[in-house]
């Protein structure tokens, strides 16, 4: 029986809807014309102007620093939270704790940004810290909502992990701290890396919450891009987006290559073990 082509057609339409705008963005980043719709010839003009745009580069470097600090803080707190939810059983206040961890996942960013702004203003009036809004308040705000995503990733990995390994180590006399660092941590390391990357991406991409808690001298890259779009899209934005797409594609390709290589090594080892 001849298979229907309708699923393949729908798949092609869906992929075109998702990726065709990205392809057009990359193509027009090499357009010599300032117009975003009229093609006049290939050129690297906008990449040169992007490199010379000090404000854009400073905002990009600031966003990277904030995202790195946010990811590190979110991984530490999210790992602790995920460990408590997965290993500490039904402790008092567990339902409230789980609800507070899950709240940032579903709460609108406008509400969360306003709440964090009121928190920082009230804390400054009461104890004098933080002194104004800036990089520190952005990092604290980003950690607040990204740690929830990390906690979910870590908790799901711990739930699926064989707890008998930890129990066996404790039966042999290992203390809980040693069990965590020697047994648990290496097993959940891929989940920690995934959580770090997720927190880094969310922080780097955030606009709404950052707009509430930022101050003078703490303008991030998404804020610069949004302001540029409101005043009229500049071709440098296409060049910047193309660089981001290239970096992401390279990272995905490298991760796929390493995963395929690891799978081949595992199959080779299993084959050698079977022959032995």
Short mmCIF file of C-alpha atoms in Angstrom, two decimals:
data_model
loop_
_atom_site.label_atom_id
_atom_site.label_comp_id
_atom_site.label_asym_id
_atom_site.label_seq_id
_atom_site.Cartn_x
_atom_site.Cartn_y
_atom_site.Cartn_z
CA UNK A 1 0.00 0.00 0.00
CA UNK A 2 1.37 3.37 -0.99
CA UNK A 3 2.11 5.55 2.02
CA UNK A 4 0.46 8.93 2.29
CA UNK A 5 2.71 11.92 1.65
CA UNK A 6 0.63 14.20 3.83
CA UNK A 7 2.76 13.73 7.02
CA UNK A 8 5.95 14.53 5.10
CA UNK A 9 4.33 17.60 3.54
CA UNK A 10 3.15 18.85 6.92
CA UNK A 11 6.60 18.22 8.36
CA UNK A 12 8.21 20.17 5.54
CA UNK A 13 5.81 23.08 6.01
CA UNK A 14 6.49 23.13 9.74
CA UNK A 15 10.28 23.08 9.28
CA UNK A 16 10.06 25.81 6.63
CA UNK A 17 7.91 27.94 8.94
CA UNK A 18 10.50 27.58 11.72
CA UNK A 19 13.78 27.81 9.84
CA UNK A 20 13.11 29.83 6.67
CA UNK A 21 13.10 33.17 8.57
CA UNK A 22 16.47 32.24 10.10
CA UNK A 23 17.87 31.42 6.66
CA UNK A 24 16.64 34.77 5.30
CA UNK A 25 18.16 36.57 8.28
CA UNK A 26 21.54 34.94 7.61
CA UNK A 27 21.35 35.73 3.90
CA UNK A 28 20.46 39.39 4.38
CA UNK A 29 23.23 39.83 6.93
CA UNK A 30 25.55 39.77 3.91
CA UNK A 31 23.47 42.32 1.99
CA UNK A 32 25.37 45.48 1.09
CA UNK A 33 22.18 47.55 1.16
CA UNK A 34 20.85 49.03 4.38
CA UNK A 35 17.38 47.94 3.34
CA UNK A 36 16.30 44.61 4.78
CA UNK A 37 14.28 43.66 1.70
CA UNK A 38 16.32 44.90 -1.29
CA UNK A 39 19.34 42.82 -2.28
CA UNK A 40 22.14 44.81 -3.93
CA UNK A 41 25.12 42.48 -3.53
CA UNK A 42 27.11 40.42 -1.06
CA UNK A 43 29.26 42.26 1.45
CA UNK A 44 30.71 41.99 4.97
CA UNK A 45 29.91 45.64 5.60
CA UNK A 46 27.57 45.06 8.54
CA UNK A 47 29.97 42.68 10.26
CA UNK A 48 32.65 45.38 10.16
CA UNK A 49 30.21 47.93 11.57
CA UNK A 50 29.18 45.47 14.27
CA UNK A 51 32.81 45.04 15.34
CA UNK A 52 33.18 48.82 15.48
CA UNK A 53 29.96 49.27 17.50
CA UNK A 54 31.38 49.67 21.00
CA UNK A 55 27.99 49.89 22.70
CA UNK A 56 26.82 46.62 21.18
CA UNK A 57 30.04 44.77 22.04
CA UNK A 58 30.05 46.11 25.60
CA UNK A 59 26.44 44.97 26.06
CA UNK A 60 27.27 41.53 24.65
CA UNK A 61 30.25 41.13 27.01
CA UNK A 62 28.11 42.23 29.96
CA UNK A 63 25.39 39.72 29.01
CA UNK A 64 27.95 36.91 28.82
CA UNK A 65 29.36 37.77 32.25
CA UNK A 66 25.89 37.94 33.79
CA UNK A 67 24.86 34.66 32.15
CA UNK A 68 28.01 32.90 33.38
CA UNK A 69 27.56 34.09 36.97
CA UNK A 70 23.84 33.26 36.83
CA UNK A 71 24.44 29.74 35.51
CA UNK A 72 27.01 28.97 38.22
CA UNK A 73 24.77 30.26 41.01
CA UNK A 74 21.66 28.56 39.62
CA UNK A 75 23.47 25.21 39.32
CA UNK A 76 24.55 25.29 42.97
CA UNK A 77 21.14 26.27 44.34
CA UNK A 78 19.19 24.17 41.84
CA UNK A 79 21.25 21.06 42.62
CA UNK A 80 20.62 21.49 46.36
CA UNK A 81 16.90 22.01 45.73
CA UNK A 82 16.66 19.01 43.40
CA UNK A 83 18.56 16.86 45.90
CA UNK A 84 16.18 17.84 48.71
CA UNK A 85 13.09 17.04 46.64
CA UNK A 86 14.44 13.71 45.39
CA UNK A 87 16.28 12.34 48.44
CA UNK A 88 14.91 13.91 51.63
CA UNK A 89 11.48 12.28 51.59
CA UNK A 90 8.35 13.88 53.03
CA UNK A 91 9.90 16.53 55.29
CA UNK A 92 7.82 19.27 56.89
CA UNK A 93 7.06 22.03 54.43
CA UNK A 94 7.90 19.92 51.39
CA UNK A 95 4.72 20.91 49.53
CA UNK A 96 5.39 24.60 50.12
CA UNK A 97 9.04 24.21 49.12
CA UNK A 98 8.12 22.33 45.91
CA UNK A 99 5.54 24.97 45.08
CA UNK A 100 8.03 27.79 45.55
CA UNK A 101 10.54 26.00 43.34
CA UNK A 102 7.94 25.42 40.61
CA UNK A 103 6.36 28.90 40.76
CA UNK A 104 8.92 30.68 38.51
CA UNK A 105 8.29 28.06 35.81
CA UNK A 106 4.69 29.20 35.31
CA UNK A 107 4.69 32.76 36.66
CA UNK A 108 4.55 35.53 34.00
CA UNK A 109 7.85 37.32 33.70
CA UNK A 110 6.17 40.72 34.07
CA UNK A 111 4.81 39.75 37.49
CA UNK A 112 8.11 38.26 38.56
CA UNK A 113 10.10 41.26 37.37
CA UNK A 114 7.81 43.67 39.22
CA UNK A 115 7.97 41.56 42.40
CA UNK A 116 11.78 41.45 42.29
CA UNK A 117 11.95 45.19 41.70
CA UNK A 118 9.75 45.85 44.76
CA UNK A 119 11.91 43.42 46.76
CA UNK A 120 15.13 45.20 45.85
CA UNK A 121 13.66 48.65 46.54
CA UNK A 122 12.31 47.54 49.93
CA UNK A 123 15.61 45.85 50.87
CA UNK A 124 17.53 49.01 49.98
CA UNK A 125 15.26 51.12 52.15
CA UNK A 126 15.47 48.72 55.11
CA UNK A 127 19.11 47.60 55.14
CA UNK A 128 20.74 49.71 52.42
CA UNK A 129 21.50 46.70 50.20
CA UNK A 130 21.57 46.35 47.26
CA UNK A 131 22.53 49.96 46.62
CA UNK A 132 20.52 50.76 43.52
CA UNK A 133 19.84 48.58 40.52
CA UNK A 134 22.64 47.22 38.37
CA UNK A 135 24.58 44.11 37.48
CA UNK A 136 24.19 42.57 40.94
CA UNK A 137 20.41 42.85 40.96
CA UNK A 138 20.24 41.39 37.45
CA UNK A 139 22.31 38.38 38.51
CA UNK A 140 20.19 37.83 41.64
CA UNK A 141 16.99 38.09 39.63
CA UNK A 142 18.23 35.69 36.96
CA UNK A 143 19.36 33.15 39.56
CA UNK A 144 15.92 33.35 41.17
CA UNK A 145 14.06 32.15 38.09
CA UNK A 146 16.71 29.96 36.40
CA UNK A 147 17.40 27.82 39.48
CA UNK A 148 13.88 26.40 39.13
CA UNK A 149 14.71 24.99 35.71
CA UNK A 150 17.94 23.50 37.04
CA UNK A 151 16.13 21.98 40.02
CA UNK A 152 13.63 20.25 37.74
CA UNK A 153 16.41 18.78 35.58
CA UNK A 154 18.41 17.57 38.59
CA UNK A 155 15.37 16.15 40.36
CA UNK A 156 14.28 14.16 37.30
CA UNK A 157 17.78 12.68 36.98
CA UNK A 158 17.96 11.77 40.66
CA UNK A 159 14.52 10.15 40.59
CA UNK A 160 15.56 7.91 37.70
CA UNK A 161 18.91 7.08 39.34
CA UNK A 162 19.36 3.74 41.11
CA UNK A 163 19.39 4.68 44.82
CA UNK A 164 20.88 1.30 45.75
CA UNK A 165 24.30 2.58 44.67
CA UNK A 166 24.22 5.28 47.34
CA UNK A 167 22.81 2.86 49.91
CA UNK A 168 25.58 0.35 49.21
CA UNK A 169 28.24 3.03 49.63
CA UNK A 170 26.77 4.09 52.98
CA UNK A 171 26.54 0.46 54.10
CA UNK A 172 30.28 0.21 53.45
CA UNK A 173 30.91 3.13 55.78
CA UNK A 174 30.99 6.13 53.46
CA UNK A 175 29.66 9.38 54.89
CA UNK A 176 26.82 11.22 53.08
CA UNK A 177 29.16 13.93 51.79
CA UNK A 178 31.57 11.36 50.33
CA UNK A 179 28.65 9.41 48.81
CA UNK A 180 27.47 12.56 47.09
CA UNK A 181 30.85 13.59 45.67
CA UNK A 182 32.05 10.09 44.74
CA UNK A 183 28.82 8.34 43.67
CA UNK A 184 25.98 10.79 43.07
CA UNK A 185 27.79 13.75 41.53
CA UNK A 186 29.52 11.81 38.69
CA UNK A 187 26.22 10.15 37.76
CA UNK A 188 24.23 13.38 37.64
CA UNK A 189 27.06 15.35 36.00
CA UNK A 190 25.37 15.35 32.55
CA UNK A 191 22.20 16.75 34.15
CA UNK A 192 24.26 19.44 35.90
CA UNK A 193 25.88 20.42 32.62
CA UNK A 194 22.46 20.51 30.94
CA UNK A 195 21.09 22.66 33.75
CA UNK A 196 24.08 25.01 33.51
CA UNK A 197 23.61 25.45 29.77
CA UNK A 198 19.86 25.96 30.20
CA UNK A 199 20.40 28.62 32.89
CA UNK A 200 23.08 30.31 30.77
CA UNK A 201 20.76 30.45 27.76
CA UNK A 202 17.77 31.73 29.72
CA UNK A 203 19.85 34.45 31.36
CA UNK A 204 21.49 35.49 28.10
CA UNK A 205 18.09 35.72 26.38
CA UNK A 206 16.06 37.41 29.13
CA UNK A 207 14.60 40.86 28.46
CA UNK A 208 11.47 41.38 30.57
CA UNK A 209 12.87 40.69 34.05
CA UNK A 210 16.15 42.43 33.19
CA UNK A 211 14.27 45.56 32.17
CA UNK A 212 12.71 45.78 35.65
CA UNK A 213 15.85 45.22 37.74
CA UNK A 214 18.53 46.90 35.61
CA UNK A 215 19.91 50.37 36.14
CA UNK A 216 22.32 52.86 34.59
CA UNK A 217 25.39 51.18 33.16
CA UNK A 218 23.83 47.71 33.13
CA UNK A 219 22.23 47.54 29.70
CA UNK A 220 22.35 43.98 28.38
CA UNK A 221 22.40 42.78 24.79
CA UNK A 222 18.66 41.90 24.58
CA UNK A 223 17.84 45.41 25.82
CA UNK A 224 20.08 46.95 23.16
CA UNK A 225 18.50 44.81 20.44
CA UNK A 226 14.97 45.61 21.59
CA UNK A 227 15.71 49.33 21.69
CA UNK A 228 17.21 49.15 18.20
CA UNK A 229 14.13 47.39 16.85
CA UNK A 230 11.81 50.01 18.35
CA UNK A 231 13.77 52.78 16.65
CA UNK A 232 14.11 50.83 13.39
CA UNK A 233 15.90 47.59 12.74
CA UNK A 234 19.57 48.03 11.90
CA UNK A 235 21.42 45.61 9.60
CA UNK A 236 24.00 45.06 12.35
CA UNK A 237 21.32 43.10 14.21
CA UNK A 238 21.22 40.62 11.32
CA UNK A 239 24.99 40.20 11.55
CA UNK A 240 24.79 39.71 15.31
CA UNK A 241 22.00 37.16 14.98
CA UNK A 242 23.97 35.28 12.32
CA UNK A 243 26.97 35.02 14.64
CA UNK A 244 24.73 33.66 17.41
CA UNK A 245 23.18 31.12 15.02
CA UNK A 246 26.64 30.02 13.90
CA UNK A 247 27.84 29.56 17.49
CA UNK A 248 24.72 27.57 18.44
CA UNK A 249 24.93 25.41 15.31
CA UNK A 250 28.59 24.70 15.99
CA UNK A 251 27.80 23.73 19.57
CA UNK A 252 25.00 21.41 18.49
CA UNK A 253 27.17 19.82 15.83
CA UNK A 254 30.03 19.31 18.27
CA UNK A 255 27.70 17.79 20.86
CA UNK A 256 26.24 15.43 18.24
CA UNK A 257 29.71 14.41 17.10
CA UNK A 258 30.87 13.68 20.65
CA UNK A 259 27.69 11.72 21.40
CA UNK A 260 28.05 9.64 18.23
CA UNK A 261 31.71 9.01 19.05
CA UNK A 262 30.85 7.92 22.56
CA UNK A 263 28.15 5.58 21.20
CA UNK A 264 30.65 4.00 18.80
CA UNK A 265 33.17 3.50 21.60
CA UNK A 266 30.49 1.93 23.80
CA UNK A 267 29.40 -0.43 21.02
CA UNK A 268 33.04 -1.40 20.37
CA UNK A 269 33.63 -2.13 24.05
CA UNK A 270 30.43 -4.18 24.29
CA UNK A 271 31.43 -6.12 21.17
CA UNK A 272 34.87 -6.84 22.58
CA UNK A 273 33.38 -7.90 25.89
CA UNK A 274 30.98 -10.24 24.09
CA UNK A 275 33.81 -11.89 22.15
CA UNK A 276 35.81 -12.33 25.33
#
